[in-house]
């Protein structure tokens, strides 16, 4: 009996370790290869815009295949959907606005178990071209504003044909 | 002898027909599905820019797989390479620049036989969301300016990581 209990404890311990590893401790994954994903739309936020301090510059939104399908169909995003908000400096040169250095790679990743507290979406920002995480509290820094878009499953962007 | 000559004439006639069909009469193809291609870079041309009249607005450059490989490697573009210059209106709203209606879908298509006169590149523009061709004379309207980029195989854009 004692031997059986020991086995149960060991197996449980291993399984919880596997679960923790697989769920990545609740962290959003860096969106590997997102520059090859489909470009959804772009926008430039300029001085005077309410979000200028955080998001000033030119941003491009990219969607992975799962997210793109949901976005085009206007359906809720399934687990595995990832959207990237790629923010670059916008430099004005000779009556043109050109792209500058990358400021942040913003990510929304859908995983209804990992991110249950924020409607299934994980939010993160990776600084410039690094893997340095910049979002301290996704609930206040990201989710609170995205709740205004609850009807489109918390996503602001729509696919621009 | 006469019969042989007749056969030669008929075969030549058929072959030239096949060639004409395959080469599409020297026209650039509409870049089907380019919105799913990789996004290379973007830029906004504003009033006062020398190219404003033709290209004012926000443009996104997309590359098909062949073109992207050559662009990243800095090598000449192989036949089959296609680059799209997708030009949209740029509208200023509340300290932001947003995308408006599509103005033109500019295309560069590499086919060294079809477009031998313009260094192997065919140039075309499709008006808005239509298939209406707008380039009257690619040699003067497009190629003459692109010759300045001979060292990069007549392409202005470089891949922005």
PDB file of C-alpha atoms in Angstrom:
ATOM      1  CA  UNK A   1       0.000   0.000   0.000  1.00  0.00           C
ATOM      2  CA  UNK A   2       2.787   2.380   0.981  1.00  0.00           C
ATOM      3  CA  UNK A   3       4.644   1.496  -2.209  1.00  0.00           C
ATOM      4  CA  UNK A   4       1.549   2.287  -4.301  1.00  0.00           C
ATOM      5  CA  UNK A   5       1.144   5.647  -2.561  1.00  0.00           C
ATOM      6  CA  UNK A   6       4.786   6.468  -3.278  1.00  0.00           C
ATOM      7  CA  UNK A   7       4.272   5.668  -6.968  1.00  0.00           C
ATOM      8  CA  UNK A   8       1.148   7.857  -7.096  1.00  0.00           C
ATOM      9  CA  UNK A   9       3.008  10.757  -5.489  1.00  0.00           C
ATOM     10  CA  UNK A  10       5.952  10.414  -7.885  1.00  0.00           C
ATOM     11  CA  UNK A  11       3.727  10.150 -10.962  1.00  0.00           C
ATOM     12  CA  UNK A  12       1.682  13.188  -9.845  1.00  0.00           C
ATOM     13  CA  UNK A  13       4.874  15.123  -9.297  1.00  0.00           C
ATOM     14  CA  UNK A  14       6.142  14.285 -12.795  1.00  0.00           C
ATOM     15  CA  UNK A  15       2.800  15.090 -14.429  1.00  0.00           C
ATOM     16  CA  UNK A  16       2.517  18.463 -12.733  1.00  0.00           C
ATOM     17  CA  UNK A  17       6.058  19.222 -13.884  1.00  0.00           C
ATOM     18  CA  UNK A  18       5.120  18.310 -17.452  1.00  0.00           C
ATOM     19  CA  UNK A  19       1.989  20.470 -17.202  1.00  0.00           C
ATOM     20  CA  UNK A  20       3.956  23.438 -15.862  1.00  0.00           C
ATOM     21  CA  UNK A  21       6.541  23.059 -18.622  1.00  0.00           C
ATOM     22  CA  UNK A  22       3.898  22.763 -21.343  1.00  0.00           C
ATOM     23  CA  UNK A  23       1.991  25.773 -20.075  1.00  0.00           C
ATOM     24  CA  UNK A  24       5.181  27.830 -19.942  1.00  0.00           C
ATOM     25  CA  UNK A  25       4.349  29.183 -16.521  1.00  0.00           C
ATOM     26  CA  UNK A  26       1.667  31.418 -17.974  1.00  0.00           C
ATOM     27  CA  UNK A  27       4.059  33.426 -20.128  1.00  0.00           C
ATOM     28  CA  UNK A  28       3.328  34.609 -23.659  1.00  0.00           C
ATOM     29  CA  UNK A  29       5.644  33.018 -26.211  1.00  0.00           C
ATOM     30  CA  UNK A  30       7.877  35.124 -28.450  1.00  0.00           C
ATOM     31  CA  UNK A  31       6.134  35.010 -31.853  1.00  0.00           C
ATOM     32  CA  UNK A  32       8.852  33.248 -33.841  1.00  0.00           C
ATOM     33  CA  UNK A  33       8.708  33.981 -37.564  1.00  0.00           C
ATOM     34  CA  UNK A  34       5.923  36.543 -37.346  1.00  0.00           C
ATOM     35  CA  UNK A  35       7.513  38.646 -40.096  1.00  0.00           C
ATOM     36  CA  UNK A  36       6.432  35.893 -42.510  1.00  0.00           C
ATOM     37  CA  UNK A  37       2.817  36.022 -41.284  1.00  0.00           C
ATOM     38  CA  UNK A  38       0.060  37.850 -43.118  1.00  0.00           C
ATOM     39  CA  UNK A  39       0.066  41.621 -42.765  1.00  0.00           C
ATOM     40  CA  UNK A  40      -3.349  42.677 -41.486  1.00  0.00           C
ATOM     41  CA  UNK A  41      -3.117  46.479 -41.503  1.00  0.00           C
ATOM     42  CA  UNK A  42      -0.960  49.445 -40.482  1.00  0.00           C
ATOM     43  CA  UNK A  43      -1.361  52.769 -38.725  1.00  0.00           C
ATOM     44  CA  UNK A  44       0.765  55.706 -37.596  1.00  0.00           C
ATOM     45  CA  UNK A  45       0.145  57.331 -34.206  1.00  0.00           C
ATOM     46  CA  UNK A  46       1.496  60.870 -34.027  1.00  0.00           C
ATOM     47  CA  UNK A  47       2.175  63.391 -31.294  1.00  0.00           C
ATOM     48  CA  UNK A  48      -1.090  64.462 -29.735  1.00  0.00           C
ATOM     49  CA  UNK A  49      -2.679  61.018 -29.989  1.00  0.00           C
ATOM     50  CA  UNK A  50      -3.808  59.710 -26.562  1.00  0.00           C
ATOM     51  CA  UNK A  51      -1.688  56.580 -27.008  1.00  0.00           C
ATOM     52  CA  UNK A  52       1.352  58.401 -28.415  1.00  0.00           C
ATOM     53  CA  UNK A  53       3.507  57.896 -25.343  1.00  0.00           C
ATOM     54  CA  UNK A  54       3.155  54.127 -25.443  1.00  0.00           C
ATOM     55  CA  UNK A  55       2.500  53.479 -29.125  1.00  0.00           C
ATOM     56  CA  UNK A  56       3.767  56.491 -31.080  1.00  0.00           C
ATOM     57  CA  UNK A  57       5.291  55.500 -34.430  1.00  0.00           C
ATOM     58  CA  UNK A  58       4.211  53.232 -37.268  1.00  0.00           C
ATOM     59  CA  UNK A  59       2.758  49.864 -36.363  1.00  0.00           C
ATOM     60  CA  UNK A  60       1.951  46.855 -38.479  1.00  0.00           C
ATOM     61  CA  UNK A  61      -0.381  44.110 -37.324  1.00  0.00           C
ATOM     62  CA  UNK A  62       0.392  40.513 -38.317  1.00  0.00           C
ATOM     63  CA  UNK A  63      -1.760  37.419 -37.744  1.00  0.00           C
ATOM     64  CA  UNK A  64      -0.811  33.758 -37.680  1.00  0.00           C
ATOM     65  CA  UNK A  65      -2.979  31.354 -39.698  1.00  0.00           C
ATOM     66  CA  UNK A  66      -5.427  30.555 -36.875  1.00  0.00           C
ATOM     67  CA  UNK A  67      -5.929  34.187 -35.937  1.00  0.00           C
ATOM     68  CA  UNK A  68      -6.304  35.260 -39.558  1.00  0.00           C
ATOM     69  CA  UNK A  69      -9.035  32.730 -40.233  1.00  0.00           C
ATOM     70  CA  UNK A  70     -11.016  33.858 -37.178  1.00  0.00           C
ATOM     71  CA  UNK A  71     -10.488  37.524 -37.962  1.00  0.00           C
ATOM     72  CA  UNK A  72     -11.683  37.173 -41.553  1.00  0.00           C
ATOM     73  CA  UNK A  73     -14.700  35.118 -40.468  1.00  0.00           C
ATOM     74  CA  UNK A  74     -15.514  37.501 -37.610  1.00  0.00           C
ATOM     75  CA  UNK A  75     -15.528  34.568 -35.184  1.00  0.00           C
ATOM     76  CA  UNK A  76     -13.986  34.168 -31.702  1.00  0.00           C
ATOM     77  CA  UNK A  77     -10.278  33.392 -31.848  1.00  0.00           C
ATOM     78  CA  UNK A  78      -9.395  29.742 -31.094  1.00  0.00           C
ATOM     79  CA  UNK A  79      -6.552  28.747 -28.786  1.00  0.00           C
ATOM     80  CA  UNK A  80      -3.286  29.072 -30.650  1.00  0.00           C
ATOM     81  CA  UNK A  81      -4.259  32.344 -32.313  1.00  0.00           C
ATOM     82  CA  UNK A  82      -1.503  34.934 -32.178  1.00  0.00           C
ATOM     83  CA  UNK A  83      -1.574  38.582 -33.221  1.00  0.00           C
ATOM     84  CA  UNK A  84       1.499  40.791 -33.392  1.00  0.00           C
ATOM     85  CA  UNK A  85       1.570  44.580 -33.068  1.00  0.00           C
ATOM     86  CA  UNK A  86       4.971  45.460 -34.544  1.00  0.00           C
ATOM     87  CA  UNK A  87       5.845  49.018 -33.554  1.00  0.00           C
ATOM     88  CA  UNK A  88       8.635  50.920 -35.328  1.00  0.00           C
ATOM     89  CA  UNK A  89       9.783  54.500 -35.079  1.00  0.00           C
ATOM     90  CA  UNK A  90       8.256  56.734 -37.737  1.00  0.00           C
ATOM     91  CA  UNK A  91      10.790  59.212 -39.087  1.00  0.00           C
ATOM     92  CA  UNK A  92       9.874  62.196 -41.256  1.00  0.00           C
ATOM     93  CA  UNK A  93      12.347  62.768 -44.091  1.00  0.00           C
ATOM     94  CA  UNK A  94      11.833  65.017 -47.138  1.00  0.00           C
ATOM     95  CA  UNK A  95       8.038  64.894 -47.106  1.00  0.00           C
ATOM     96  CA  UNK A  96       7.988  61.174 -46.440  1.00  0.00           C
ATOM     97  CA  UNK A  97       7.493  59.064 -43.332  1.00  0.00           C
ATOM     98  CA  UNK A  98       9.888  56.150 -43.215  1.00  0.00           C
ATOM     99  CA  UNK A  99      10.276  53.253 -40.821  1.00  0.00           C
ATOM    100  CA  UNK A 100      12.938  53.516 -38.123  1.00  0.00           C
ATOM    101  CA  UNK A 101      14.139  51.229 -35.377  1.00  0.00           C
ATOM    102  CA  UNK A 102      11.798  48.682 -33.805  1.00  0.00           C
ATOM    103  CA  UNK A 103      10.343  49.921 -30.520  1.00  0.00           C
ATOM    104  CA  UNK A 104       8.386  46.904 -29.348  1.00  0.00           C
ATOM    105  CA  UNK A 105       6.871  43.654 -30.579  1.00  0.00           C
ATOM    106  CA  UNK A 106       3.452  43.531 -28.942  1.00  0.00           C
ATOM    107  CA  UNK A 107       1.803  40.109 -28.758  1.00  0.00           C
ATOM    108  CA  UNK A 108      -1.676  38.769 -28.044  1.00  0.00           C
ATOM    109  CA  UNK A 109      -1.745  35.000 -27.650  1.00  0.00           C
ATOM    110  CA  UNK A 110      -4.936  33.030 -27.109  1.00  0.00           C
ATOM    111  CA  UNK A 111      -4.851  30.219 -24.585  1.00  0.00           C
ATOM    112  CA  UNK A 112      -8.061  29.927 -22.644  1.00  0.00           C
ATOM    113  CA  UNK A 113      -6.460  27.968 -19.776  1.00  0.00           C
ATOM    114  CA  UNK A 114      -3.184  29.839 -19.393  1.00  0.00           C
ATOM    115  CA  UNK A 115      -4.777  33.265 -19.623  1.00  0.00           C
ATOM    116  CA  UNK A 116      -8.203  32.591 -18.139  1.00  0.00           C
ATOM    117  CA  UNK A 117      -8.062  35.764 -16.023  1.00  0.00           C
ATOM    118  CA  UNK A 118      -7.848  38.005 -19.106  1.00  0.00           C
ATOM    119  CA  UNK A 119     -10.541  36.393 -21.270  1.00  0.00           C
ATOM    120  CA  UNK A 120      -8.135  33.784 -22.642  1.00  0.00           C
ATOM    121  CA  UNK A 121      -5.702  36.325 -24.084  1.00  0.00           C
ATOM    122  CA  UNK A 122      -2.117  36.687 -22.948  1.00  0.00           C
ATOM    123  CA  UNK A 123      -0.510  40.094 -23.561  1.00  0.00           C
ATOM    124  CA  UNK A 124       3.209  40.794 -23.763  1.00  0.00           C
ATOM    125  CA  UNK A 125       5.666  43.219 -25.308  1.00  0.00           C
ATOM    126  CA  UNK A 126       9.225  42.398 -26.350  1.00  0.00           C
ATOM    127  CA  UNK A 127      11.564  45.376 -26.380  1.00  0.00           C
ATOM    128  CA  UNK A 128      13.001  46.336 -29.767  1.00  0.00           C
ATOM    129  CA  UNK A 129      14.722  43.376 -31.386  1.00  0.00           C
ATOM    130  CA  UNK A 130      15.277  41.628 -28.068  1.00  0.00           C
ATOM    131  CA  UNK A 131      13.386  39.016 -26.041  1.00  0.00           C
ATOM    132  CA  UNK A 132      13.187  41.349 -23.045  1.00  0.00           C
ATOM    133  CA  UNK A 133       9.653  41.380 -21.636  1.00  0.00           C
ATOM    134  CA  UNK A 134       8.256  44.825 -20.933  1.00  0.00           C
ATOM    135  CA  UNK A 135       4.691  44.255 -19.726  1.00  0.00           C
ATOM    136  CA  UNK A 136       4.614  44.352 -15.929  1.00  0.00           C
ATOM    137  CA  UNK A 137       0.883  43.844 -15.401  1.00  0.00           C
ATOM    138  CA  UNK A 138      -1.096  42.757 -18.467  1.00  0.00           C
ATOM    139  CA  UNK A 139      -4.385  43.201 -16.653  1.00  0.00           C
ATOM    140  CA  UNK A 140      -3.976  46.955 -16.191  1.00  0.00           C
ATOM    141  CA  UNK A 141      -1.543  47.735 -19.015  1.00  0.00           C
ATOM    142  CA  UNK A 142      -3.346  45.874 -21.819  1.00  0.00           C
ATOM    143  CA  UNK A 143      -6.503  44.017 -20.948  1.00  0.00           C
ATOM    144  CA  UNK A 144      -8.291  46.956 -19.315  1.00  0.00           C
ATOM    145  CA  UNK A 145      -8.250  48.834 -22.635  1.00  0.00           C
ATOM    146  CA  UNK A 146      -8.951  45.773 -24.811  1.00  0.00           C
ATOM    147  CA  UNK A 147     -12.150  45.045 -22.854  1.00  0.00           C
ATOM    148  CA  UNK A 148     -13.752  47.838 -24.921  1.00  0.00           C
ATOM    149  CA  UNK A 149     -13.507  45.428 -27.870  1.00  0.00           C
ATOM    150  CA  UNK A 150     -15.248  42.517 -26.159  1.00  0.00           C
ATOM    151  CA  UNK A 151     -17.609  42.088 -29.112  1.00  0.00           C
ATOM    152  CA  UNK A 152     -14.708  41.339 -31.435  1.00  0.00           C
ATOM    153  CA  UNK A 153     -13.104  38.998 -28.863  1.00  0.00           C
ATOM    154  CA  UNK A 154     -10.956  41.827 -27.434  1.00  0.00           C
ATOM    155  CA  UNK A 155      -9.189  42.553 -30.721  1.00  0.00           C
ATOM    156  CA  UNK A 156      -9.058  46.094 -32.117  1.00  0.00           C
ATOM    157  CA  UNK A 157      -7.883  45.270 -35.660  1.00  0.00           C
ATOM    158  CA  UNK A 158     -10.018  44.072 -38.490  1.00  0.00           C
ATOM    159  CA  UNK A 159      -8.516  42.664 -41.670  1.00  0.00           C
ATOM    160  CA  UNK A 160      -7.972  45.385 -44.247  1.00  0.00           C
ATOM    161  CA  UNK A 161      -8.301  43.747 -47.655  1.00  0.00           C
TER     162      UNK A 161
ATOM    163  CA  UNK B   1       9.251  18.407-100.576  1.00  0.00           C
ATOM    164  CA  UNK B   2       6.188  20.602-100.780  1.00  0.00           C
ATOM    165  CA  UNK B   3       4.459  18.398 -98.209  1.00  0.00           C
ATOM    166  CA  UNK B   4       7.446  18.726 -95.847  1.00  0.00           C
ATOM    167  CA  UNK B   5       7.404  22.515 -96.256  1.00  0.00           C
ATOM    168  CA  UNK B   6       3.694  22.556 -95.428  1.00  0.00           C
ATOM    169  CA  UNK B   7       4.329  20.543 -92.267  1.00  0.00           C
ATOM    170  CA  UNK B   8       7.150  22.893 -91.215  1.00  0.00           C
ATOM    171  CA  UNK B   9       4.914  25.921 -91.741  1.00  0.00           C
ATOM    172  CA  UNK B  10       2.040  24.377 -89.774  1.00  0.00           C
ATOM    173  CA  UNK B  11       4.303  23.292 -86.884  1.00  0.00           C
ATOM    174  CA  UNK B  12       5.938  26.729 -86.758  1.00  0.00           C
ATOM    175  CA  UNK B  13       2.509  28.331 -86.694  1.00  0.00           C
ATOM    176  CA  UNK B  14       1.376  26.141 -83.792  1.00  0.00           C
ATOM    177  CA  UNK B  15       4.601  26.668 -81.837  1.00  0.00           C
ATOM    178  CA  UNK B  16       4.447  30.439 -82.191  1.00  0.00           C
ATOM    179  CA  UNK B  17       0.846  30.311 -80.984  1.00  0.00           C
ATOM    180  CA  UNK B  18       1.883  28.288 -77.945  1.00  0.00           C
ATOM    181  CA  UNK B  19       4.711  30.714 -77.273  1.00  0.00           C
ATOM    182  CA  UNK B  20       2.429  33.724 -77.536  1.00  0.00           C
ATOM    183  CA  UNK B  21      -0.088  32.077 -75.204  1.00  0.00           C
ATOM    184  CA  UNK B  22       2.572  31.100 -72.676  1.00  0.00           C
ATOM    185  CA  UNK B  23       4.124  34.553 -72.701  1.00  0.00           C
ATOM    186  CA  UNK B  24       0.740  36.198 -72.232  1.00  0.00           C
ATOM    187  CA  UNK B  25       1.368  38.734 -74.974  1.00  0.00           C
ATOM    188  CA  UNK B  26       3.958  40.500 -72.888  1.00  0.00           C
ATOM    189  CA  UNK B  27       1.522  41.577 -70.215  1.00  0.00           C
ATOM    190  CA  UNK B  28       2.206  41.602 -66.495  1.00  0.00           C
ATOM    191  CA  UNK B  29      -0.055  39.196 -64.571  1.00  0.00           C
ATOM    192  CA  UNK B  30      -2.337  40.406 -61.805  1.00  0.00           C
ATOM    193  CA  UNK B  31      -0.576  39.289 -58.585  1.00  0.00           C
ATOM    194  CA  UNK B  32      -3.227  36.902 -57.287  1.00  0.00           C
ATOM    195  CA  UNK B  33      -3.067  36.392 -53.519  1.00  0.00           C
ATOM    196  CA  UNK B  34      -0.356  38.986 -52.898  1.00  0.00           C
ATOM    197  CA  UNK B  35      -2.005  40.047 -49.617  1.00  0.00           C
ATOM    198  CA  UNK B  36      -0.830  36.711 -48.206  1.00  0.00           C
ATOM    199  CA  UNK B  37       2.769  37.330 -49.312  1.00  0.00           C
ATOM    200  CA  UNK B  38       5.482  38.564 -46.983  1.00  0.00           C
ATOM    201  CA  UNK B  39       5.347  42.242 -46.107  1.00  0.00           C
ATOM    202  CA  UNK B  40       8.732  43.772 -46.965  1.00  0.00           C
ATOM    203  CA  UNK B  41       8.376  47.372 -45.757  1.00  0.00           C
ATOM    204  CA  UNK B  42       6.116  50.421 -45.782  1.00  0.00           C
ATOM    205  CA  UNK B  43       6.412  54.152 -46.387  1.00  0.00           C
ATOM    206  CA  UNK B  44       4.194  57.225 -46.539  1.00  0.00           C
ATOM    207  CA  UNK B  45       4.746  59.871 -49.235  1.00  0.00           C
ATOM    208  CA  UNK B  46       3.277  63.231 -48.295  1.00  0.00           C
ATOM    209  CA  UNK B  47       2.507  66.468 -50.094  1.00  0.00           C
ATOM    210  CA  UNK B  48       5.727  68.092 -51.230  1.00  0.00           C
ATOM    211  CA  UNK B  49       7.428  64.791 -52.051  1.00  0.00           C
ATOM    212  CA  UNK B  50       8.575  64.682 -55.720  1.00  0.00           C
ATOM    213  CA  UNK B  51       6.552  61.499 -56.297  1.00  0.00           C
ATOM    214  CA  UNK B  52       3.472  62.680 -54.400  1.00  0.00           C
ATOM    215  CA  UNK B  53       1.329  63.118 -57.466  1.00  0.00           C
ATOM    216  CA  UNK B  54       1.792  59.511 -58.569  1.00  0.00           C
ATOM    217  CA  UNK B  55       2.483  57.744 -55.293  1.00  0.00           C
ATOM    218  CA  UNK B  56       1.140  59.941 -52.492  1.00  0.00           C
ATOM    219  CA  UNK B  57      -0.336  57.884 -49.653  1.00  0.00           C
ATOM    220  CA  UNK B  58       0.819  54.870 -47.665  1.00  0.00           C
ATOM    221  CA  UNK B  59       2.374  52.018 -49.576  1.00  0.00           C
ATOM    222  CA  UNK B  60       3.273  48.514 -48.522  1.00  0.00           C
ATOM    223  CA  UNK B  61       5.696  46.358 -50.474  1.00  0.00           C
ATOM    224  CA  UNK B  62       5.041  42.616 -50.682  1.00  0.00           C
ATOM    225  CA  UNK B  63       7.292  39.936 -52.207  1.00  0.00           C
ATOM    226  CA  UNK B  64       6.455  36.453 -53.425  1.00  0.00           C
ATOM    227  CA  UNK B  65       8.707  33.589 -52.268  1.00  0.00           C
ATOM    228  CA  UNK B  66      11.163  33.812 -55.195  1.00  0.00           C
ATOM    229  CA  UNK B  67      11.530  37.571 -54.917  1.00  0.00           C
ATOM    230  CA  UNK B  68      11.907  37.453 -51.138  1.00  0.00           C
ATOM    231  CA  UNK B  69      14.717  34.914 -51.302  1.00  0.00           C
ATOM    232  CA  UNK B  70      16.634  37.016 -53.840  1.00  0.00           C
ATOM    233  CA  UNK B  71      16.009  40.240 -51.924  1.00  0.00           C
ATOM    234  CA  UNK B  72      17.237  38.800 -48.620  1.00  0.00           C
ATOM    235  CA  UNK B  73      20.302  37.276 -50.292  1.00  0.00           C
ATOM    236  CA  UNK B  74      21.017  40.481 -52.249  1.00  0.00           C
ATOM    237  CA  UNK B  75      21.119  38.470 -55.469  1.00  0.00           C
ATOM    238  CA  UNK B  76      19.557  39.162 -58.897  1.00  0.00           C
ATOM    239  CA  UNK B  77      15.878  38.259 -59.035  1.00  0.00           C
ATOM    240  CA  UNK B  78      15.119  34.996 -60.898  1.00  0.00           C
ATOM    241  CA  UNK B  79      12.293  34.707 -63.427  1.00  0.00           C
ATOM    242  CA  UNK B  80       9.014  34.335 -61.583  1.00  0.00           C
ATOM    243  CA  UNK B  81       9.903  36.925 -58.953  1.00  0.00           C
ATOM    244  CA  UNK B  82       7.066  39.342 -58.273  1.00  0.00           C
ATOM    245  CA  UNK B  83       7.038  42.468 -56.125  1.00  0.00           C
ATOM    246  CA  UNK B  84       3.896  44.409 -55.275  1.00  0.00           C
ATOM    247  CA  UNK B  85       3.712  48.103 -54.360  1.00  0.00           C
ATOM    248  CA  UNK B  86       0.295  48.354 -52.711  1.00  0.00           C
ATOM    249  CA  UNK B  87      -0.708  52.017 -52.532  1.00  0.00           C
ATOM    250  CA  UNK B  88      -3.537  53.172 -50.258  1.00  0.00           C
ATOM    251  CA  UNK B  89      -4.813  56.609 -49.355  1.00  0.00           C
ATOM    252  CA  UNK B  90      -3.330  57.923 -46.111  1.00  0.00           C
ATOM    253  CA  UNK B  91      -5.918  59.763 -44.054  1.00  0.00           C
ATOM    254  CA  UNK B  92      -5.101  61.938 -41.055  1.00  0.00           C
ATOM    255  CA  UNK B  93      -7.571  61.484 -38.189  1.00  0.00           C
ATOM    256  CA  UNK B  94      -7.133  62.645 -34.589  1.00  0.00           C
ATOM    257  CA  UNK B  95      -3.326  62.682 -34.643  1.00  0.00           C
ATOM    258  CA  UNK B  96      -3.152  59.368 -36.458  1.00  0.00           C
ATOM    259  CA  UNK B  97      -2.602  58.360 -40.074  1.00  0.00           C
ATOM    260  CA  UNK B  98      -4.912  55.570 -41.120  1.00  0.00           C
ATOM    261  CA  UNK B  99      -5.235  53.577 -44.308  1.00  0.00           C
ATOM    262  CA  UNK B 100      -7.908  54.590 -46.798  1.00  0.00           C
ATOM    263  CA  UNK B 101      -9.053  53.266 -50.149  1.00  0.00           C
ATOM    264  CA  UNK B 102      -6.646  51.412 -52.421  1.00  0.00           C
ATOM    265  CA  UNK B 103      -5.248  53.693 -55.142  1.00  0.00           C
ATOM    266  CA  UNK B 104      -3.187  51.284 -57.202  1.00  0.00           C
ATOM    267  CA  UNK B 105      -1.569  47.855 -57.057  1.00  0.00           C
ATOM    268  CA  UNK B 106       1.845  48.367 -58.627  1.00  0.00           C
ATOM    269  CA  UNK B 107       3.589  45.234 -59.877  1.00  0.00           C
ATOM    270  CA  UNK B 108       7.100  44.288 -60.958  1.00  0.00           C
ATOM    271  CA  UNK B 109       7.282  40.852 -62.547  1.00  0.00           C
ATOM    272  CA  UNK B 110      10.542  39.266 -63.650  1.00  0.00           C
ATOM    273  CA  UNK B 111      10.530  37.409 -66.960  1.00  0.00           C
ATOM    274  CA  UNK B 112      13.748  37.853 -68.864  1.00  0.00           C
ATOM    275  CA  UNK B 113      12.208  36.870 -72.207  1.00  0.00           C
ATOM    276  CA  UNK B 114       8.864  38.667 -72.008  1.00  0.00           C
ATOM    277  CA  UNK B 115      10.331  41.882 -70.679  1.00  0.00           C
ATOM    278  CA  UNK B 116      13.776  41.817 -72.291  1.00  0.00           C
ATOM    279  CA  UNK B 117      13.539  45.497 -73.254  1.00  0.00           C
ATOM    280  CA  UNK B 118      13.255  46.600 -69.629  1.00  0.00           C
ATOM    281  CA  UNK B 119      16.008  44.483 -68.115  1.00  0.00           C
ATOM    282  CA  UNK B 120      13.678  41.505 -67.643  1.00  0.00           C
ATOM    283  CA  UNK B 121      11.181  43.387 -65.480  1.00  0.00           C
ATOM    284  CA  UNK B 122       7.587  43.979 -66.452  1.00  0.00           C
ATOM    285  CA  UNK B 123       5.870  46.943 -64.788  1.00  0.00           C
ATOM    286  CA  UNK B 124       2.126  47.421 -64.386  1.00  0.00           C
ATOM    287  CA  UNK B 125      -0.374  49.152 -62.196  1.00  0.00           C
ATOM    288  CA  UNK B 126      -3.924  47.940 -61.488  1.00  0.00           C
ATOM    289  CA  UNK B 127      -6.336  50.676 -60.520  1.00  0.00           C
ATOM    290  CA  UNK B 128      -7.796  50.457 -57.006  1.00  0.00           C
ATOM    291  CA  UNK B 129      -9.412  47.080 -56.426  1.00  0.00           C
ATOM    292  CA  UNK B 130      -9.919  46.446 -60.139  1.00  0.00           C
ATOM    293  CA  UNK B 131      -7.960  44.693 -62.859  1.00  0.00           C
ATOM    294  CA  UNK B 132      -7.852  47.855 -64.968  1.00  0.00           C
ATOM    295  CA  UNK B 133      -4.341  48.445 -66.262  1.00  0.00           C
ATOM    296  CA  UNK B 134      -3.037  51.991 -65.830  1.00  0.00           C
ATOM    297  CA  UNK B 135       0.529  51.938 -67.150  1.00  0.00           C
ATOM    298  CA  UNK B 136       0.599  53.247 -70.719  1.00  0.00           C
ATOM    299  CA  UNK B 137       4.323  53.047 -71.358  1.00  0.00           C
ATOM    300  CA  UNK B 138       6.338  51.106 -68.779  1.00  0.00           C
ATOM    301  CA  UNK B 139       9.617  52.202 -70.341  1.00  0.00           C
ATOM    302  CA  UNK B 140       9.094  55.890 -69.587  1.00  0.00           C
ATOM    303  CA  UNK B 141       6.645  55.656 -66.679  1.00  0.00           C
ATOM    304  CA  UNK B 142       8.518  53.066 -64.596  1.00  0.00           C
ATOM    305  CA  UNK B 143      11.736  51.681 -65.995  1.00  0.00           C
ATOM    306  CA  UNK B 144      13.415  55.048 -66.601  1.00  0.00           C
ATOM    307  CA  UNK B 145      13.347  55.758 -62.851  1.00  0.00           C
ATOM    308  CA  UNK B 146      14.137  52.198 -61.777  1.00  0.00           C
ATOM    309  CA  UNK B 147      17.366  52.234 -63.824  1.00  0.00           C
ATOM    310  CA  UNK B 148      18.881  54.268 -60.983  1.00  0.00           C
ATOM    311  CA  UNK B 149      18.713  51.029 -58.964  1.00  0.00           C
ATOM    312  CA  UNK B 150      20.549  48.867 -61.498  1.00  0.00           C
ATOM    313  CA  UNK B 151      22.938  47.596 -58.823  1.00  0.00           C
ATOM    314  CA  UNK B 152      20.070  46.062 -56.875  1.00  0.00           C
ATOM    315  CA  UNK B 153      18.527  44.624 -60.056  1.00  0.00           C
ATOM    316  CA  UNK B 154      16.277  47.686 -60.542  1.00  0.00           C
ATOM    317  CA  UNK B 155      14.511  47.265 -57.189  1.00  0.00           C
ATOM    318  CA  UNK B 156      14.281  50.176 -54.732  1.00  0.00           C
ATOM    319  CA  UNK B 157      13.153  48.235 -51.662  1.00  0.00           C
ATOM    320  CA  UNK B 158      15.345  46.265 -49.348  1.00  0.00           C
ATOM    321  CA  UNK B 159      13.883  43.874 -46.795  1.00  0.00           C
ATOM    322  CA  UNK B 160      13.285  45.603 -43.467  1.00  0.00           C
ATOM    323  CA  UNK B 161      13.688  42.989 -40.745  1.00  0.00           C
TER     324      UNK B 161
END
